[in-house]
Amino acid sequence: PALLYGDQVMSYRELEIASKQVADDLIQAGCQGQPVALLMERSAELVIAMLGIIQAGAAFVPIDPAFPEKRVRYMLSDCGACLLLADASQQKRAVQRYGDQVTVWGPDVRTASCPQERETMPSVPEGLAYILYTSGSTGQPKGVLVQHSSILNTLNGLHELYPLGPQDVYLFKTAYTFDVSLSELFGWMWGGGALAILEPGGEKNPAALAAAIRRYGVTHINFVPPMLNALIHSLDEEGIQALHGLRYIFAAGEALPGALARAVAKKLPTVRLENLYGPTEVSIYATGYRVTGREEGSIPIGKPLPNVHVYIMDEAQSLQPIGVPGEMYVGGTGVAAGYLNREAQTAERFVEDPYVKGGKKDRTGDVARWNENGEIEYLGRTDDQVKIRGYRIELGEVEKQLLESGLVREAVVVSKTDRVGLPYLCAYVTAQGEVKLEELREELGRRVP
């Protein structure tokens, strides 16, 4: 099987036919080489649509149905989407909200395919695979342009280090607007495995996750540390036995607390816990570290993946010696092409790599150092960006949205950590008159994801 979703099973051949149908329709609509936006819940239809977009020679643009309308309209305008593909649950709302801005296709409004077979458009290495929007310090998200060669390099590297075979199953559980989801959406194909699709909302429920792992025989799974922490501490002896088929747990999105790493090693000693690191600008991941559970202090983010170069430099762009902190730069095949419609920010972030002819490196803004084992230790940020549950958040953006709400006169947003060492945001505000906390929460929810 290729896809497992509830009681449904789709073979590789059925998936090929269904995605080819989408590709035919997109080619007929003239979307080759154009961005195609997606507004869908997690489902088999989403996987089919993504593969169809790639086969049509177009680039997919993931949009979370939970995003505020203002943010979605900005993303559609910024990327100049050829079409917006919506599933049945989103189609009506998409037409009402965005139909004046872009043509919306749903399951019942796709164009009729031509009877004859159409040739899919070959994807060239330098061709655009997707545009993924991240948090922006100006209050508007930035579209990261990722080419086929970059994402393929990461997927090849992951398969080399963490192989997946015909007997393996990857769980699709991550929001598809978060680049880690791409390792789920495409990584299972490399070794002829299967993709199990978790029902929407299940990713927030430890019991639903454990049930899905057991039901589908999941072997590979991604977690942000907070959700991994929730799952591990919800497991009793019976729950631990139910997860005996797991082979790999990949932790990413924010720092992995040492206490959590030790808890995983204690409860799931046969499972390999891998701590992975990488901003969206380097195509999912740049480094990886195999966690033993015996580490003292912080958990390293490890060594570079294949065809990835990591430099830790001072302000003069000189390489730092072992143990000395500096800013981390990432070079190699995985580096993205830049930001959409943001030349100045692209030039600032994607700089020349003096060690590779014609190469460029990503200025991550992360502070790190090499340890004596040739591994990288993450130390923090050079700016006010934080990661919460895997998503990049500019504290200044949240402050800006609070001030623009008209409900507060002053706002300061800071990142704090709970008792386990997991981060959360805390806002200190001076209200404009009488303002209820719930009113402020609702208004902020309309403005930011």
Tab-separated table of C-alpha atoms in Angstrom:
chain	number	residue	atom	x	y	z
A	1	PRO	CA	0.000	0.000	0.000
A	2	ALA	CA	0.957	3.644	-0.486
A	3	LEU	CA	-1.590	5.490	1.684
A	4	LEU	CA	-3.412	4.340	4.821
A	5	TYR	CA	-6.260	6.561	5.986
A	6	GLY	CA	-8.872	5.226	8.398
A	7	ASP	CA	-10.216	2.067	6.781
A	8	GLN	CA	-9.089	3.196	3.338
A	9	VAL	CA	-6.017	1.827	1.566
A	10	MET	CA	-4.597	3.280	-1.656
A	11	SER	CA	-2.006	1.455	-3.730
A	12	TYR	CA	0.937	3.088	-5.471
A	13	ARG	CA	-0.805	2.580	-8.813
A	14	GLU	CA	-4.036	4.179	-7.593
A	15	LEU	CA	-2.072	7.101	-6.175
A	16	GLU	CA	-0.247	7.538	-9.476
A	17	ILE	CA	-3.516	7.611	-11.445
A	18	ALA	CA	-5.199	10.054	-9.041
A	19	SER	CA	-2.258	12.476	-8.906
A	20	LYS	CA	-1.856	12.289	-12.695
A	21	GLN	CA	-5.506	13.356	-12.998
A	22	VAL	CA	-4.777	16.463	-10.918
A	23	ALA	CA	-1.665	17.158	-12.998
A	24	ASP	CA	-3.688	16.882	-16.228
A	25	ASP	CA	-6.194	19.422	-14.949
A	26	LEU	CA	-3.487	21.854	-13.824
A	27	ILE	CA	-1.660	21.595	-17.153
A	28	GLN	CA	-4.920	22.265	-18.975
A	29	ALA	CA	-5.430	25.325	-16.757
A	30	GLY	CA	-1.980	26.650	-17.704
A	31	CYS	CA	-0.428	26.374	-14.251
A	32	GLN	CA	2.968	25.016	-15.359
A	33	GLY	CA	5.722	26.930	-13.609
A	34	GLN	CA	3.167	28.802	-11.475
A	35	PRO	CA	2.395	28.672	-7.744
A	36	VAL	CA	-0.711	26.659	-6.841
A	37	ALA	CA	-2.082	27.305	-3.352
A	38	LEU	CA	-3.541	24.568	-1.158
A	39	LEU	CA	-6.246	25.084	1.480
A	40	MET	CA	-6.932	21.601	2.817
A	41	GLU	CA	-7.190	19.483	5.924
A	42	ARG	CA	-4.815	16.556	6.339
A	43	SER	CA	-6.123	13.788	4.079
A	44	ALA	CA	-5.325	11.465	1.179
A	45	GLU	CA	-6.700	14.161	-1.122
A	46	LEU	CA	-4.013	16.563	0.101
A	47	VAL	CA	-1.240	14.079	-0.725
A	48	ILE	CA	-2.759	13.497	-4.177
A	49	ALA	CA	-2.992	17.251	-4.819
A	50	MET	CA	0.634	17.881	-3.833
A	51	LEU	CA	1.925	15.124	-6.091
A	52	GLY	CA	-0.287	16.377	-8.916
A	53	ILE	CA	1.088	19.899	-8.577
A	54	ILE	CA	4.655	18.584	-8.786
A	55	GLN	CA	3.854	16.435	-11.835
A	56	ALA	CA	2.310	19.467	-13.536
A	57	GLY	CA	5.590	21.358	-13.153
A	58	ALA	CA	3.986	23.825	-10.732
A	59	ALA	CA	4.954	24.800	-7.167
A	60	PHE	CA	2.707	24.170	-4.169
A	61	VAL	CA	1.935	26.824	-1.553
A	62	PRO	CA	0.519	25.335	1.685
A	63	ILE	CA	-2.063	27.438	3.554
A	64	ASP	CA	-3.491	26.366	6.900
A	65	PRO	CA	-7.314	26.564	7.036
A	66	ALA	CA	-6.892	27.985	10.554
A	67	PHE	CA	-4.919	31.008	9.315
A	68	PRO	CA	-6.654	34.392	9.718
A	69	GLU	CA	-8.347	35.641	6.535
A	70	LYS	CA	-6.073	38.680	6.356
A	71	ARG	CA	-2.972	36.474	6.372
A	72	VAL	CA	-4.349	34.151	3.686
A	73	ARG	CA	-5.266	37.058	1.408
A	74	TYR	CA	-1.752	38.440	1.791
A	75	MET	CA	-0.161	35.072	0.941
A	76	LEU	CA	-2.364	34.590	-2.142
A	77	SER	CA	-1.521	38.080	-3.363
A	78	ASP	CA	2.189	37.804	-2.602
A	79	CYS	CA	2.703	34.481	-4.394
A	80	GLY	CA	0.348	35.262	-7.298
A	81	ALA	CA	-1.282	31.836	-7.099
A	82	CYS	CA	-2.566	30.427	-10.380
A	83	LEU	CA	-5.282	28.534	-8.501
A	84	LEU	CA	-6.423	27.762	-4.969
A	85	LEU	CA	-7.165	24.061	-4.468
A	86	ALA	CA	-9.615	23.501	-1.610
A	87	ASP	CA	-11.051	20.273	-0.240
A	88	ALA	CA	-14.753	19.683	0.396
A	89	SER	CA	-14.555	21.044	3.943
A	90	GLN	CA	-12.968	24.322	2.805
A	91	GLN	CA	-14.394	24.913	-0.679
A	92	LYS	CA	-17.470	26.989	0.202
A	93	ARG	CA	-15.597	29.219	2.633
A	94	ALA	CA	-12.686	29.590	0.196
A	95	VAL	CA	-15.003	30.776	-2.592
A	96	GLN	CA	-16.745	33.237	-0.260
A	97	ARG	CA	-13.549	34.680	1.191
A	98	TYR	CA	-11.044	34.448	-1.638
A	99	GLY	CA	-13.057	33.924	-4.820
A	100	ASP	CA	-12.632	37.594	-5.745
A	101	GLN	CA	-8.858	37.156	-5.557
A	102	VAL	CA	-8.125	33.755	-7.092
A	103	THR	CA	-9.941	30.953	-8.913
A	104	VAL	CA	-10.941	28.289	-6.392
A	105	TRP	CA	-11.075	24.622	-7.353
A	106	GLY	CA	-12.794	22.070	-5.165
A	107	PRO	CA	-13.621	18.397	-5.699
A	108	ASP	CA	-16.732	19.256	-7.719
A	109	VAL	CA	-15.427	22.177	-9.773
A	110	ARG	CA	-12.260	20.736	-11.294
A	111	THR	CA	-12.106	20.960	-15.047
A	112	ALA	CA	-12.936	17.840	-17.022
A	113	SER	CA	-9.773	16.084	-18.129
A	114	CYS	CA	-9.120	15.468	-21.768
A	115	PRO	CA	-9.607	11.842	-22.879
A	116	GLN	CA	-6.057	11.489	-24.143
A	117	GLU	CA	-3.058	11.061	-21.880
A	118	ARG	CA	-1.135	14.249	-21.214
A	119	GLU	CA	2.586	14.378	-20.697
A	120	THR	CA	3.453	15.538	-17.198
A	121	MET	CA	5.936	18.396	-17.037
A	122	PRO	CA	9.446	17.232	-16.107
A	123	SER	CA	10.753	19.008	-13.011
A	124	VAL	CA	14.256	20.382	-13.445
A	125	PRO	CA	16.613	20.559	-10.438
A	126	GLU	CA	16.594	24.363	-10.379
A	127	GLY	CA	12.806	24.479	-10.763
A	128	LEU	CA	10.655	25.735	-7.898
A	129	ALA	CA	9.139	22.925	-5.795
A	130	TYR	CA	7.253	24.953	-3.195
A	131	ILE	CA	6.842	28.284	-1.427
A	132	LEU	CA	6.590	28.041	2.347
A	133	TYR	CA	5.645	31.098	4.370
A	134	THR	CA	7.373	31.833	7.671
A	135	SER	CA	7.011	34.508	10.300
A	136	GLY	CA	8.180	37.985	9.303
A	137	SER	CA	9.527	40.774	11.502
A	138	THR	CA	7.489	43.381	9.585
A	139	GLY	CA	4.210	41.734	10.518
A	140	GLN	CA	3.891	39.966	7.152
A	141	PRO	CA	5.035	36.376	6.486
A	142	LYS	CA	7.947	35.710	4.134
A	143	GLY	CA	7.692	33.194	1.296
A	144	VAL	CA	10.741	30.899	1.167
A	145	LEU	CA	11.507	29.648	-2.366
A	146	VAL	CA	12.717	26.036	-2.341
A	147	GLN	CA	13.959	24.295	-5.482
A	148	HIS	CA	13.636	20.602	-6.335
A	149	SER	CA	17.384	20.023	-5.972
A	150	SER	CA	17.316	21.396	-2.421
A	151	ILE	CA	14.422	19.351	-1.048
A	152	LEU	CA	15.635	16.220	-2.864
A	153	ASN	CA	19.045	16.581	-1.245
A	154	THR	CA	17.459	16.628	2.206
A	155	LEU	CA	15.174	13.674	1.489
A	156	ASN	CA	18.083	11.668	0.055
A	157	GLY	CA	20.173	12.459	3.122
A	158	LEU	CA	17.409	11.432	5.512
A	159	HIS	CA	16.954	8.117	3.708
A	160	GLU	CA	20.694	7.490	3.807
A	161	LEU	CA	20.889	8.103	7.559
A	162	TYR	CA	17.474	6.792	8.638
A	163	PRO	CA	16.490	4.231	5.972
A	164	LEU	CA	12.880	3.288	5.349
A	165	GLY	CA	11.927	0.061	3.568
A	166	PRO	CA	8.771	-1.599	2.186
A	167	GLN	CA	7.813	-2.807	5.670
A	168	ASP	CA	7.972	0.701	7.182
A	169	VAL	CA	5.220	3.251	7.749
A	170	TYR	CA	5.668	7.018	8.207
A	171	LEU	CA	2.911	8.897	10.058
A	172	PHE	CA	1.671	12.112	8.429
A	173	LYS	CA	0.788	14.157	11.517
A	174	THR	CA	2.514	17.523	11.135
A	175	ALA	CA	0.735	20.634	9.863
A	176	TYR	CA	1.632	20.895	6.180
A	177	THR	CA	2.525	24.570	6.560
A	178	PHE	CA	5.459	23.431	8.724
A	179	ASP	CA	8.355	22.149	6.597
A	180	VAL	CA	8.961	19.086	8.782
A	181	SER	CA	5.741	17.716	7.258
A	182	LEU	CA	7.560	17.340	3.933
A	183	SER	CA	9.759	14.604	5.389
A	184	GLU	CA	6.508	12.777	6.159
A	185	LEU	CA	4.747	13.581	2.887
A	186	PHE	CA	7.595	12.430	0.646
A	187	GLY	CA	10.119	10.476	2.744
A	188	TRP	CA	8.090	7.255	2.767
A	189	MET	CA	8.420	6.848	-1.011
A	190	TRP	CA	12.210	6.480	-1.017
A	191	GLY	CA	12.203	2.897	0.216
A	192	GLY	CA	8.776	1.865	-1.027
A	193	GLY	CA	7.094	2.226	2.364
A	194	ALA	CA	3.639	3.542	3.226
A	195	LEU	CA	2.211	6.795	4.574
A	196	ALA	CA	-0.395	6.608	7.341
A	197	ILE	CA	-2.533	9.744	7.566
A	198	LEU	CA	-3.599	10.894	11.029
A	199	GLU	CA	-7.072	12.397	11.236
A	200	PRO	CA	-7.143	16.219	11.612
A	201	GLY	CA	-6.743	17.227	15.256
A	202	GLY	CA	-5.235	13.898	16.262
A	203	GLU	CA	-1.761	15.411	16.476
A	204	LYS	CA	-2.822	17.241	19.670
A	205	ASN	CA	-4.141	14.114	21.400
A	206	PRO	CA	-1.610	11.675	22.924
A	207	ALA	CA	-4.209	8.882	23.028
A	208	ALA	CA	-5.062	9.371	19.337
A	209	LEU	CA	-1.371	9.344	18.445
A	210	ALA	CA	-0.699	6.138	20.357
A	211	ALA	CA	-3.748	4.520	18.759
A	212	ALA	CA	-2.606	5.525	15.257
A	213	ILE	CA	0.915	4.212	15.841
A	214	ARG	CA	-0.515	0.870	16.935
A	215	ARG	CA	-3.238	0.678	14.257
A	216	TYR	CA	-1.026	1.445	11.265
A	217	GLY	CA	2.197	-0.139	12.509
A	218	VAL	CA	4.037	3.202	12.380
A	219	THR	CA	7.841	2.952	12.354
A	220	HIS	CA	8.888	6.573	11.661
A	221	ILE	CA	7.364	9.604	13.370
A	222	ASN	CA	8.142	13.312	13.894
A	223	PHE	CA	7.521	15.283	17.075
A	224	VAL	CA	8.020	18.779	18.368
A	225	PRO	CA	9.305	18.380	21.945
A	226	PRO	CA	6.103	19.583	23.706
A	227	MET	CA	3.954	16.917	22.020
A	228	LEU	CA	6.595	14.244	22.504
A	229	ASN	CA	6.638	15.180	26.174
A	230	ALA	CA	2.841	14.845	26.373
A	231	LEU	CA	2.900	11.423	24.691
A	232	ILE	CA	5.739	9.994	26.764
A	233	HIS	CA	4.202	11.048	30.069
A	234	SER	CA	0.807	9.646	29.074
A	235	LEU	CA	2.153	6.133	28.479
A	236	ASP	CA	1.505	3.337	30.946
A	237	GLU	CA	2.954	-0.164	30.546
A	238	GLU	CA	0.220	-1.173	28.112
A	239	GLY	CA	0.794	1.979	26.072
A	240	ILE	CA	4.527	1.334	25.916
A	241	GLN	CA	3.923	-2.181	24.604
A	242	ALA	CA	1.593	-0.787	21.932
A	243	LEU	CA	4.469	1.278	20.512
A	244	HIS	CA	6.902	-1.622	20.198
A	245	GLY	CA	7.000	-1.294	16.382
A	246	LEU	CA	8.428	2.236	16.408
A	247	ARG	CA	11.958	2.451	15.007
A	248	TYR	CA	12.635	6.195	14.799
A	249	ILE	CA	11.390	9.263	16.643
A	250	PHE	CA	12.581	12.530	15.086
A	251	ALA	CA	12.512	15.527	17.436
A	252	ALA	CA	12.678	18.934	15.757
A	253	GLY	CA	11.239	22.419	15.773
A	254	GLU	CA	12.740	23.657	19.030
A	255	ALA	CA	15.367	22.695	21.600
A	256	LEU	CA	15.048	19.165	23.003
A	257	PRO	CA	15.180	19.253	26.835
A	258	GLY	CA	17.573	16.769	28.406
A	259	ALA	CA	14.911	15.556	30.846
A	260	LEU	CA	12.636	14.642	27.938
A	261	ALA	CA	15.443	12.804	26.130
A	262	ARG	CA	16.089	10.726	29.237
A	263	ALA	CA	12.372	9.965	29.641
A	264	VAL	CA	12.164	8.700	26.051
A	265	ALA	CA	15.253	6.527	26.506
A	266	LYS	CA	13.791	5.048	29.685
A	267	LYS	CA	10.305	4.269	28.343
A	268	LEU	CA	11.213	3.398	24.749
A	269	PRO	CA	14.765	2.004	24.927
A	270	THR	CA	14.588	0.223	21.549
A	271	VAL	CA	13.548	3.345	19.628
A	272	ARG	CA	16.170	5.623	18.072
A	273	LEU	CA	15.575	9.222	19.124
A	274	GLU	CA	17.119	11.661	16.651
A	275	ASN	CA	17.456	15.376	17.401
A	276	LEU	CA	17.259	17.235	14.072
A	277	TYR	CA	17.864	20.906	13.313
A	278	GLY	CA	17.216	23.155	10.361
A	279	PRO	CA	15.396	26.360	9.427
A	280	THR	CA	12.978	26.450	6.490
A	281	GLU	CA	15.658	28.245	4.463
A	282	VAL	CA	17.791	25.079	4.280
A	283	SER	CA	15.001	22.702	3.161
A	284	ILE	CA	13.820	21.096	6.401
A	285	TYR	CA	17.026	19.917	8.082
A	286	ALA	CA	20.744	20.683	8.191
A	287	THR	CA	22.059	18.569	11.088
A	288	GLY	CA	21.184	15.482	13.094
A	289	TYR	CA	22.215	13.864	16.370
A	290	ARG	CA	21.457	10.401	17.729
A	291	VAL	CA	20.305	10.833	21.331
A	292	THR	CA	21.551	8.294	23.877
A	293	GLY	CA	19.618	9.506	26.920
A	294	ARG	CA	22.884	9.718	28.841
A	295	GLU	CA	23.757	13.270	27.818
A	296	GLU	CA	24.549	15.783	30.523
A	297	GLY	CA	23.332	19.307	29.917
A	298	SER	CA	21.839	20.365	26.593
A	299	ILE	CA	21.296	17.912	23.733
A	300	PRO	CA	23.566	18.621	20.718
A	301	ILE	CA	22.015	19.165	17.294
A	302	GLY	CA	24.740	16.973	15.855
A	303	LYS	CA	26.642	16.883	12.596
A	304	PRO	CA	25.767	18.150	9.102
A	305	LEU	CA	23.612	15.970	6.856
A	306	PRO	CA	25.072	14.798	3.511
A	307	ASN	CA	25.986	17.665	1.133
A	308	VAL	CA	25.462	20.221	3.908
A	309	HIS	CA	28.198	22.534	5.208
A	310	VAL	CA	27.923	24.251	8.594
A	311	TYR	CA	30.113	27.183	9.581
A	312	ILE	CA	30.228	28.860	12.994
A	313	MET	CA	31.631	32.342	12.527
A	314	ASP	CA	32.359	35.539	14.392
A	315	GLU	CA	31.259	39.005	13.260
A	316	ALA	CA	34.280	39.250	10.937
A	317	GLN	CA	33.227	36.023	9.175
A	318	SER	CA	36.166	34.095	10.629
A	319	LEU	CA	35.623	30.473	11.611
A	320	GLN	CA	35.365	29.935	15.357
A	321	PRO	CA	37.501	27.297	17.102
A	322	ILE	CA	36.034	24.417	19.103
A	323	GLY	CA	34.050	25.577	22.121
A	324	VAL	CA	33.765	29.224	21.065
A	325	PRO	CA	30.236	30.494	20.293
A	326	GLY	CA	29.421	32.170	17.004
A	327	GLU	CA	26.647	32.615	14.486
A	328	MET	CA	25.738	29.511	12.499
A	329	TYR	CA	25.747	29.576	8.697
A	330	VAL	CA	24.523	26.672	6.569
A	331	GLY	CA	25.718	26.033	3.023
A	332	GLY	CA	25.324	23.247	0.504
A	333	THR	CA	22.698	21.894	-1.857
A	334	GLY	CA	19.828	22.329	0.599
A	335	VAL	CA	19.981	26.126	0.775
A	336	ALA	CA	16.814	27.768	-0.565
A	337	ALA	CA	16.754	30.147	-3.530
A	338	GLY	CA	15.704	33.107	-1.387
A	339	TYR	CA	12.584	35.000	-0.323
A	340	LEU	CA	9.751	35.777	-2.718
A	341	ASN	CA	9.528	39.473	-3.642
A	342	ARG	CA	12.074	40.448	-0.966
A	343	GLU	CA	15.391	41.186	-2.623
A	344	ALA	CA	16.894	43.097	0.295
A	345	GLN	CA	16.075	40.399	2.847
A	346	THR	CA	17.293	37.702	0.448
A	347	ALA	CA	20.630	39.493	0.048
A	348	GLU	CA	20.928	39.877	3.820
A	349	ARG	CA	20.105	36.259	4.664
A	350	PHE	CA	21.581	34.317	1.726
A	351	VAL	CA	25.222	35.331	1.469
A	352	GLU	CA	28.228	34.140	-0.522
A	353	ASP	CA	29.930	30.948	0.610
A	354	PRO	CA	33.674	31.677	0.248
A	355	TYR	CA	34.538	27.995	0.616
A	356	VAL	CA	32.402	26.777	-2.309
A	357	LYS	CA	32.804	28.326	-5.756
A	358	GLY	CA	29.524	29.941	-6.741
A	359	GLY	CA	27.911	28.705	-3.537
A	360	LYS	CA	25.820	30.550	-0.996
A	361	LYS	CA	25.120	30.049	2.659
A	362	ASP	CA	22.162	30.801	4.897
A	363	ARG	CA	22.729	33.181	7.776
A	364	THR	CA	20.520	31.417	10.317
A	365	GLY	CA	20.666	33.917	13.174
A	366	ASP	CA	21.288	30.981	15.522
A	367	VAL	CA	24.177	30.990	17.987
A	368	ALA	CA	26.069	27.713	18.364
A	369	ARG	CA	29.472	26.145	18.971
A	370	TRP	CA	31.374	22.994	18.042
A	371	ASN	CA	32.116	20.535	20.838
A	372	GLU	CA	35.118	18.223	21.089
A	373	ASN	CA	33.200	15.404	19.383
A	374	GLY	CA	32.700	17.423	16.218
A	375	GLU	CA	29.052	18.048	17.079
A	376	ILE	CA	27.168	21.318	17.181
A	377	GLU	CA	25.558	22.658	20.336
A	378	TYR	CA	22.712	25.141	19.875
A	379	LEU	CA	22.931	28.094	22.277
A	380	GLY	CA	20.214	30.568	21.258
A	381	ARG	CA	19.390	33.406	18.869
A	382	THR	CA	20.990	36.683	17.807
A	383	ASP	CA	17.539	38.344	17.568
A	384	ASP	CA	14.078	38.123	19.186
A	385	GLN	CA	12.871	35.171	17.117
A	386	VAL	CA	11.662	32.136	19.056
A	387	LYS	CA	10.249	28.732	18.179
A	388	ILE	CA	7.029	27.562	19.776
A	389	ARG	CA	5.818	24.043	18.902
A	390	GLY	CA	8.074	24.148	15.861
A	391	TYR	CA	6.829	27.446	14.424
A	392	ARG	CA	9.076	30.461	14.066
A	393	ILE	CA	7.659	33.509	15.803
A	394	GLU	CA	9.019	37.036	15.741
A	395	LEU	CA	8.237	38.594	19.119
A	396	GLY	CA	8.117	41.981	17.411
A	397	GLU	CA	5.390	40.746	15.060
A	398	VAL	CA	3.171	39.708	17.973
A	399	GLU	CA	3.788	43.054	19.680
A	400	LYS	CA	2.899	44.874	16.449
A	401	GLN	CA	-0.391	42.993	16.103
A	402	LEU	CA	-1.294	43.716	19.731
A	403	LEU	CA	-0.705	47.433	19.230
A	404	GLU	CA	-2.664	47.496	15.963
A	405	SER	CA	-5.642	45.811	17.629
A	406	GLY	CA	-6.620	49.139	19.169
A	407	LEU	CA	-7.129	47.433	22.522
A	408	VAL	CA	-3.716	48.179	24.059
A	409	ARG	CA	-1.416	51.198	24.290
A	410	GLU	CA	1.798	49.344	25.094
A	411	ALA	CA	2.900	45.742	24.589
A	412	VAL	CA	5.981	43.672	25.343
A	413	VAL	CA	6.127	39.976	24.398
A	414	VAL	CA	8.729	37.639	25.878
A	415	SER	CA	9.495	33.939	25.701
A	416	LYS	CA	9.480	31.931	28.922
A	417	THR	CA	9.977	28.258	29.725
A	418	ASP	CA	7.866	25.932	31.835
A	419	ARG	CA	9.091	23.423	34.424
A	420	VAL	CA	10.037	20.876	31.746
A	421	GLY	CA	12.055	23.452	29.825
A	422	LEU	CA	9.525	23.972	27.009
A	423	PRO	CA	8.919	27.520	25.721
A	424	TYR	CA	5.733	29.600	25.710
A	425	LEU	CA	4.900	33.250	25.007
A	426	CYS	CA	3.906	35.810	27.621
A	427	ALA	CA	2.597	39.298	26.750
A	428	TYR	CA	2.666	42.285	29.088
A	429	VAL	CA	0.243	45.007	27.974
A	430	THR	CA	-1.187	48.360	29.006
A	431	ALA	CA	-4.855	48.314	28.037
A	432	GLN	CA	-6.829	51.045	26.286
A	433	GLY	CA	-9.557	51.450	28.896
A	434	GLU	CA	-11.620	48.440	29.980
A	435	VAL	CA	-10.474	45.369	28.059
A	436	LYS	CA	-11.322	41.774	28.915
A	437	LEU	CA	-8.616	39.145	28.508
A	438	GLU	CA	-10.824	36.935	26.318
A	439	GLU	CA	-11.592	39.891	24.055
A	440	LEU	CA	-7.870	40.491	23.573
A	441	ARG	CA	-7.222	36.781	22.926
A	442	GLU	CA	-9.964	36.635	20.278
A	443	GLU	CA	-8.697	39.738	18.490
A	444	LEU	CA	-5.116	38.454	18.474
A	445	GLY	CA	-6.369	35.102	17.189
A	446	ARG	CA	-7.891	36.874	14.187
A	447	ARG	CA	-4.590	38.577	13.420
A	448	VAL	CA	-1.951	35.890	13.914
A	449	PRO	CA	-2.019	32.086	13.430
